[in-house]
Tab-separated table of C-alpha atoms in Angstrom:
chain	number	residue	atom	x	y	z
A	1	UNK	CA	59.979	122.143	98.199
A	2	UNK	CA	63.211	124.085	97.599
A	3	UNK	CA	61.682	127.362	98.399
A	4	UNK	CA	60.884	125.386	102.035
A	5	UNK	CA	64.210	124.361	102.461
A	6	UNK	CA	65.444	127.792	101.553
A	7	UNK	CA	62.755	129.417	104.370
A	8	UNK	CA	63.606	126.788	106.852
A	9	UNK	CA	67.549	127.364	106.353
A	10	UNK	CA	67.661	131.549	106.601
A	11	UNK	CA	65.186	130.947	109.406
A	12	UNK	CA	67.982	128.649	111.026
A	13	UNK	CA	70.876	130.972	110.594
A	14	UNK	CA	68.582	133.791	112.319
A	15	UNK	CA	67.774	131.732	115.102
A	16	UNK	CA	70.820	129.486	115.322
A	17	UNK	CA	73.878	131.702	114.431
A	18	UNK	CA	75.998	129.122	115.505
A	19	UNK	CA	75.597	127.310	112.647
A	20	UNK	CA	77.710	129.568	110.540
A	21	UNK	CA	80.457	129.912	112.885
A	22	UNK	CA	82.282	127.095	111.321
A	23	UNK	CA	82.038	128.767	108.118
A	24	UNK	CA	83.652	132.059	109.967
A	25	UNK	CA	86.467	130.220	110.860
A	26	UNK	CA	87.440	128.437	107.632
A	27	UNK	CA	87.018	131.789	106.262
A	28	UNK	CA	89.511	134.031	109.111
A	29	UNK	CA	91.845	131.404	108.539
A	30	UNK	CA	91.636	132.107	104.245
A	31	UNK	CA	91.618	135.594	104.978
A	32	UNK	CA	94.614	135.342	107.120
A	33	UNK	CA	96.847	132.885	105.084
A	34	UNK	CA	96.251	135.543	102.431
A	35	UNK	CA	97.366	138.476	104.413
A	36	UNK	CA	100.338	136.275	105.228
A	37	UNK	CA	100.991	135.784	101.966
A	38	UNK	CA	101.247	139.229	101.059
A	39	UNK	CA	103.891	140.199	103.505
A	40	UNK	CA	105.787	137.386	101.963
A	41	UNK	CA	108.756	140.004	100.970
A	42	UNK	CA	108.721	141.340	104.613
A	43	UNK	CA	109.808	140.596	108.007
A	44	UNK	CA	109.256	138.753	109.551
A	45	UNK	CA	106.924	136.762	107.331
A	46	UNK	CA	109.791	136.746	104.792
A	47	UNK	CA	111.969	134.480	107.785
A	48	UNK	CA	109.529	131.967	106.120
A	49	UNK	CA	108.680	132.319	103.094
A	50	UNK	CA	111.165	133.965	101.068
A	51	UNK	CA	113.778	131.030	100.480
A	52	UNK	CA	110.913	128.969	99.490
A	53	UNK	CA	109.597	131.519	96.653
A	54	UNK	CA	113.228	131.940	95.917
A	55	UNK	CA	113.825	128.522	95.525
A	56	UNK	CA	110.502	127.299	93.019
A	57	UNK	CA	109.858	130.496	91.608
A	58	UNK	CA	113.115	133.192	91.433
A	59	UNK	CA	114.216	135.848	93.510
A	60	UNK	CA	112.374	138.849	91.509
A	61	UNK	CA	108.736	137.423	93.487
A	62	UNK	CA	110.251	139.187	95.834
A	63	UNK	CA	110.251	142.391	94.850
A	64	UNK	CA	107.020	144.883	94.706
A	65	UNK	CA	104.641	144.189	91.771
A	66	UNK	CA	106.091	140.797	90.747
A	67	UNK	CA	105.169	139.076	93.901
A	68	UNK	CA	101.624	139.998	93.391
A	69	UNK	CA	101.318	137.806	90.356
A	70	UNK	CA	102.418	134.893	92.858
A	71	UNK	CA	100.051	135.866	95.404
A	72	UNK	CA	97.123	133.777	93.940
A	73	UNK	CA	99.201	130.788	93.116
A	74	UNK	CA	100.144	130.764	97.564
A	75	UNK	CA	97.095	131.398	98.555
A	76	UNK	CA	96.017	128.544	96.429
A	77	UNK	CA	98.135	125.822	98.164
A	78	UNK	CA	97.581	127.527	100.772
A	79	UNK	CA	93.681	126.702	100.729
A	80	UNK	CA	94.346	123.252	100.364
A	81	UNK	CA	95.368	122.665	103.592
A	82	UNK	CA	93.405	124.823	105.137
A	83	UNK	CA	90.853	122.870	103.305
A	84	UNK	CA	92.038	119.368	103.755
A	85	UNK	CA	92.261	120.354	107.721
A	86	UNK	CA	90.419	122.598	109.345
A	87	UNK	CA	87.864	123.643	106.777
A	88	UNK	CA	87.061	119.014	106.818
A	89	UNK	CA	86.730	119.227	110.529
A	90	UNK	CA	84.578	122.767	110.244
A	91	UNK	CA	81.667	121.244	108.144
A	92	UNK	CA	81.161	118.037	110.303
A	93	UNK	CA	80.998	120.343	113.138
A	94	UNK	CA	78.446	121.980	110.999
A	95	UNK	CA	76.706	119.302	109.300
A	96	UNK	CA	76.439	118.104	113.181
A	97	UNK	CA	75.125	121.561	114.405
A	98	UNK	CA	72.742	121.883	111.686
A	99	UNK	CA	71.397	118.455	112.942
A	100	UNK	CA	71.181	119.534	116.468
A	101	UNK	CA	69.601	122.917	115.930
A	102	UNK	CA	66.612	121.244	113.736
A	103	UNK	CA	65.606	118.792	116.450
A	104	UNK	CA	66.435	121.470	119.035
A	105	UNK	CA	69.088	119.494	121.069
A	106	UNK	CA	71.326	120.727	122.970
A	107	UNK	CA	72.513	118.216	125.298
A	108	UNK	CA	75.604	118.045	123.937
A	109	UNK	CA	77.930	120.750	122.678
A	110	UNK	CA	80.589	119.694	122.202
A	111	UNK	CA	80.104	115.665	120.613
A	112	UNK	CA	79.916	117.574	117.243
A	113	UNK	CA	83.719	118.456	116.548
A	114	UNK	CA	85.406	115.296	118.708
A	115	UNK	CA	82.618	112.941	116.919
A	116	UNK	CA	84.413	115.094	113.561
A	117	UNK	CA	87.781	114.455	115.224
A	118	UNK	CA	86.921	110.403	114.688
A	119	UNK	CA	85.707	110.753	111.839
A	120	UNK	CA	88.618	112.724	109.955
A	121	UNK	CA	89.829	110.099	107.933
A	122	UNK	CA	86.091	109.692	106.455
A	123	UNK	CA	85.878	113.098	106.049
A	124	UNK	CA	88.829	114.179	104.656
A	125	UNK	CA	88.195	110.870	102.215
A	126	UNK	CA	85.384	112.181	100.843
A	127	UNK	CA	86.966	115.832	100.193
A	128	UNK	CA	89.762	114.313	98.436
A	129	UNK	CA	87.675	112.287	95.904
A	130	UNK	CA	85.813	115.344	95.296
A	131	UNK	CA	88.780	117.123	94.933
A	132	UNK	CA	90.318	114.926	92.785
A	133	UNK	CA	87.040	114.423	90.411
A	134	UNK	CA	87.197	118.511	90.402
A	135	UNK	CA	90.485	118.526	89.539
A	136	UNK	CA	90.328	115.785	86.837
A	137	UNK	CA	88.075	117.502	84.784
A	138	UNK	CA	89.584	120.901	85.127
A	139	UNK	CA	92.432	119.592	82.956
A	140	UNK	CA	89.606	117.753	80.511
A	141	UNK	CA	88.327	121.029	79.916
A	142	UNK	CA	92.160	122.575	79.773
A	143	UNK	CA	92.451	120.359	76.241
A	144	UNK	CA	89.298	121.538	74.491
A	145	UNK	CA	91.106	124.220	72.613
A	146	UNK	CA	87.919	127.210	72.473
A	147	UNK	CA	87.578	126.473	76.082
A	148	UNK	CA	91.041	127.018	77.184
A	149	UNK	CA	91.569	129.407	74.678
A	150	UNK	CA	88.788	131.746	76.204
A	151	UNK	CA	89.614	132.817	79.794
A	152	UNK	CA	86.187	133.756	80.927
A	153	UNK	CA	84.300	130.737	79.096
A	154	UNK	CA	87.478	128.739	80.679
A	155	UNK	CA	86.146	130.013	84.442
A	156	UNK	CA	82.604	129.999	84.029
A	157	UNK	CA	82.899	125.875	82.680
A	158	UNK	CA	85.070	124.965	84.916
A	159	UNK	CA	83.779	126.639	88.189
A	160	UNK	CA	80.703	124.698	87.683
A	161	UNK	CA	82.245	121.522	86.337
A	162	UNK	CA	83.748	121.723	89.983
A	163	UNK	CA	79.839	122.518	91.792
A	164	UNK	CA	78.794	119.513	89.619
A	165	UNK	CA	81.642	117.445	91.343
A	166	UNK	CA	80.256	118.827	94.299
A	167	UNK	CA	76.249	117.878	93.235
A	168	UNK	CA	76.869	114.108	93.231
A	169	UNK	CA	78.685	114.156	95.998
A	170	UNK	CA	76.611	116.510	98.121
A	171	UNK	CA	75.357	113.905	100.693
A	172	UNK	CA	78.180	111.431	102.164
A	173	UNK	CA	79.498	113.606	104.929
A	174	UNK	CA	76.302	114.069	105.867
A	175	UNK	CA	75.140	110.588	105.786
A	176	UNK	CA	78.782	110.355	107.997
A	177	UNK	CA	77.687	112.622	110.781
A	178	UNK	CA	73.872	112.166	111.121
A	179	UNK	CA	73.871	108.753	110.596
A	180	UNK	CA	76.729	107.754	111.893
A	181	UNK	CA	78.128	105.333	109.680
A	182	UNK	CA	81.385	104.679	107.465
A	183	UNK	CA	82.353	106.027	104.045
A	184	UNK	CA	81.545	102.876	102.153
A	185	UNK	CA	78.238	103.108	103.263
A	186	UNK	CA	77.494	106.882	103.265
A	187	UNK	CA	78.809	107.490	99.144
A	188	UNK	CA	75.790	104.592	98.745
A	189	UNK	CA	73.476	106.927	100.966
A	190	UNK	CA	74.865	109.611	98.730
A	191	UNK	CA	73.924	108.225	95.463
A	192	UNK	CA	70.564	106.344	96.180
A	193	UNK	CA	69.332	110.225	97.814
A	194	UNK	CA	70.456	112.303	95.421
A	195	UNK	CA	68.718	109.691	92.835
A	196	UNK	CA	65.830	110.528	94.758
A	197	UNK	CA	66.243	114.255	95.182
A	198	UNK	CA	68.436	115.239	91.758
A	199	UNK	CA	66.637	118.402	90.864
A	200	UNK	CA	66.032	119.159	94.817
A	201	UNK	CA	69.640	118.796	95.496
A	202	UNK	CA	70.788	120.618	92.040
A	203	UNK	CA	68.858	123.731	92.858
A	204	UNK	CA	70.340	123.660	96.396
A	205	UNK	CA	73.489	124.334	95.233
A	206	UNK	CA	73.240	125.726	91.583
A	207	UNK	CA	71.515	128.668	92.887
A	208	UNK	CA	74.133	129.562	95.622
A	209	UNK	CA	76.907	129.478	92.524
A	210	UNK	CA	75.238	131.851	90.681
A	211	UNK	CA	76.705	134.474	93.613
A	212	UNK	CA	80.528	133.674	92.481
A	213	UNK	CA	79.873	134.629	89.161
A	214	UNK	CA	81.053	138.101	89.605
A	215	UNK	CA	83.793	136.932	91.521
A	216	UNK	CA	84.632	135.358	88.338
A	217	UNK	CA	84.408	138.592	86.259
A	218	UNK	CA	86.751	140.161	88.632
A	219	UNK	CA	88.898	137.103	87.865
A	220	UNK	CA	88.963	137.397	84.963
A	221	UNK	CA	89.625	141.175	84.001
A	222	UNK	CA	92.069	141.551	86.751
A	223	UNK	CA	94.689	142.830	84.225
A	224	UNK	CA	92.402	146.343	83.719
A	225	UNK	CA	91.815	146.286	87.177
A	226	UNK	CA	95.501	146.826	87.722
A	227	UNK	CA	95.411	149.229	85.414
A	228	UNK	CA	92.847	151.152	86.433
A	229	UNK	CA	93.481	150.889	89.928
A	230	UNK	CA	96.692	149.262	91.920
A	231	UNK	CA	98.729	146.158	91.744
A	232	UNK	CA	97.257	145.269	94.857
A	233	UNK	CA	93.720	145.183	93.908
A	234	UNK	CA	94.829	140.719	93.078
A	235	UNK	CA	94.577	140.917	96.771
A	236	UNK	CA	91.051	143.032	97.302
A	237	UNK	CA	89.567	140.540	94.625
A	238	UNK	CA	90.686	137.498	96.524
A	239	UNK	CA	89.972	138.562	99.590
A	240	UNK	CA	86.167	139.769	98.434
A	241	UNK	CA	86.411	135.830	96.568
A	242	UNK	CA	86.906	134.162	100.454
A	243	UNK	CA	84.057	135.977	101.495
A	244	UNK	CA	81.262	134.499	98.880
A	245	UNK	CA	82.509	131.232	99.132
A	246	UNK	CA	82.220	131.985	102.858
A	247	UNK	CA	78.694	131.600	102.133
A	248	UNK	CA	78.294	129.832	99.298
A	249	UNK	CA	80.000	127.073	101.240
A	250	UNK	CA	77.049	128.073	104.195
A	251	UNK	CA	74.099	127.467	102.278
A	252	UNK	CA	75.228	124.762	99.557
A	253	UNK	CA	76.336	122.635	103.550
A	254	UNK	CA	73.292	123.956	105.480
A	255	UNK	CA	70.349	123.555	102.726
A	256	UNK	CA	71.191	119.438	101.475
A	257	UNK	CA	71.438	118.911	105.380
A	258	UNK	CA	67.667	120.447	105.736
A	259	UNK	CA	66.501	118.908	103.089
A	260	UNK	CA	67.776	115.143	104.263
A	261	UNK	CA	66.686	115.860	107.785
A	262	UNK	CA	63.524	116.418	105.833
A	263	UNK	CA	63.059	113.355	103.942
A	264	UNK	CA	64.199	111.159	107.094
A	265	UNK	CA	61.588	112.919	109.050
A	266	UNK	CA	58.611	112.040	106.438
A	267	UNK	CA	59.664	108.494	105.353
């Protein structure tokens, strides 16, 4: 079943490349945010960001190379803002595009985007649930001494903890968009479907997640990379992370939608 879904997923990417456009839009917005943050000490960006950085972190973070140490934190905040706005809408749009491609339906090209806007509160609520549980998991793992004392182990445990949280809330957005139901019914559908298809769902999420391991290795050797190359390598590593996350999000969104549609079609 998993191999069949992967074949359908990559076939859809090839035959209907528009299904990945929403993910590239989010990736572009994240890359743009990273670029703007990198330019924070320089005009005209400094007119907006410099007072904020100076007030919360101090004047030293507006000067090279100290400013680069703040880039990951500022990008984290920007990423949250993008994910809760454009990211949520683009996920809803992508699910709708996959559904249309699956049924070869081109009747209403723009209806998926408008439906995502109409269902934004439900979709963003699901995102906030995932984010909240992920944050809670990270805090709990941070309180365990032997995990917190090992940066690489901490990063790996936290990342795959987040993936596990995503797994348990993999289908509410899918149900909201495809079945056009409310969030509470969607949560119920999610848990029932996940219970029946847990192994398939786990593999569809866990395998793409492995792509992020090299990025984790780079992130946990940042100080070494900065000494070998340049302090600006921070921006390069974050940029690589944006691209890899784009690929992962495309895979762990499209493949589960196809599994969901396959199962619904066979019933």
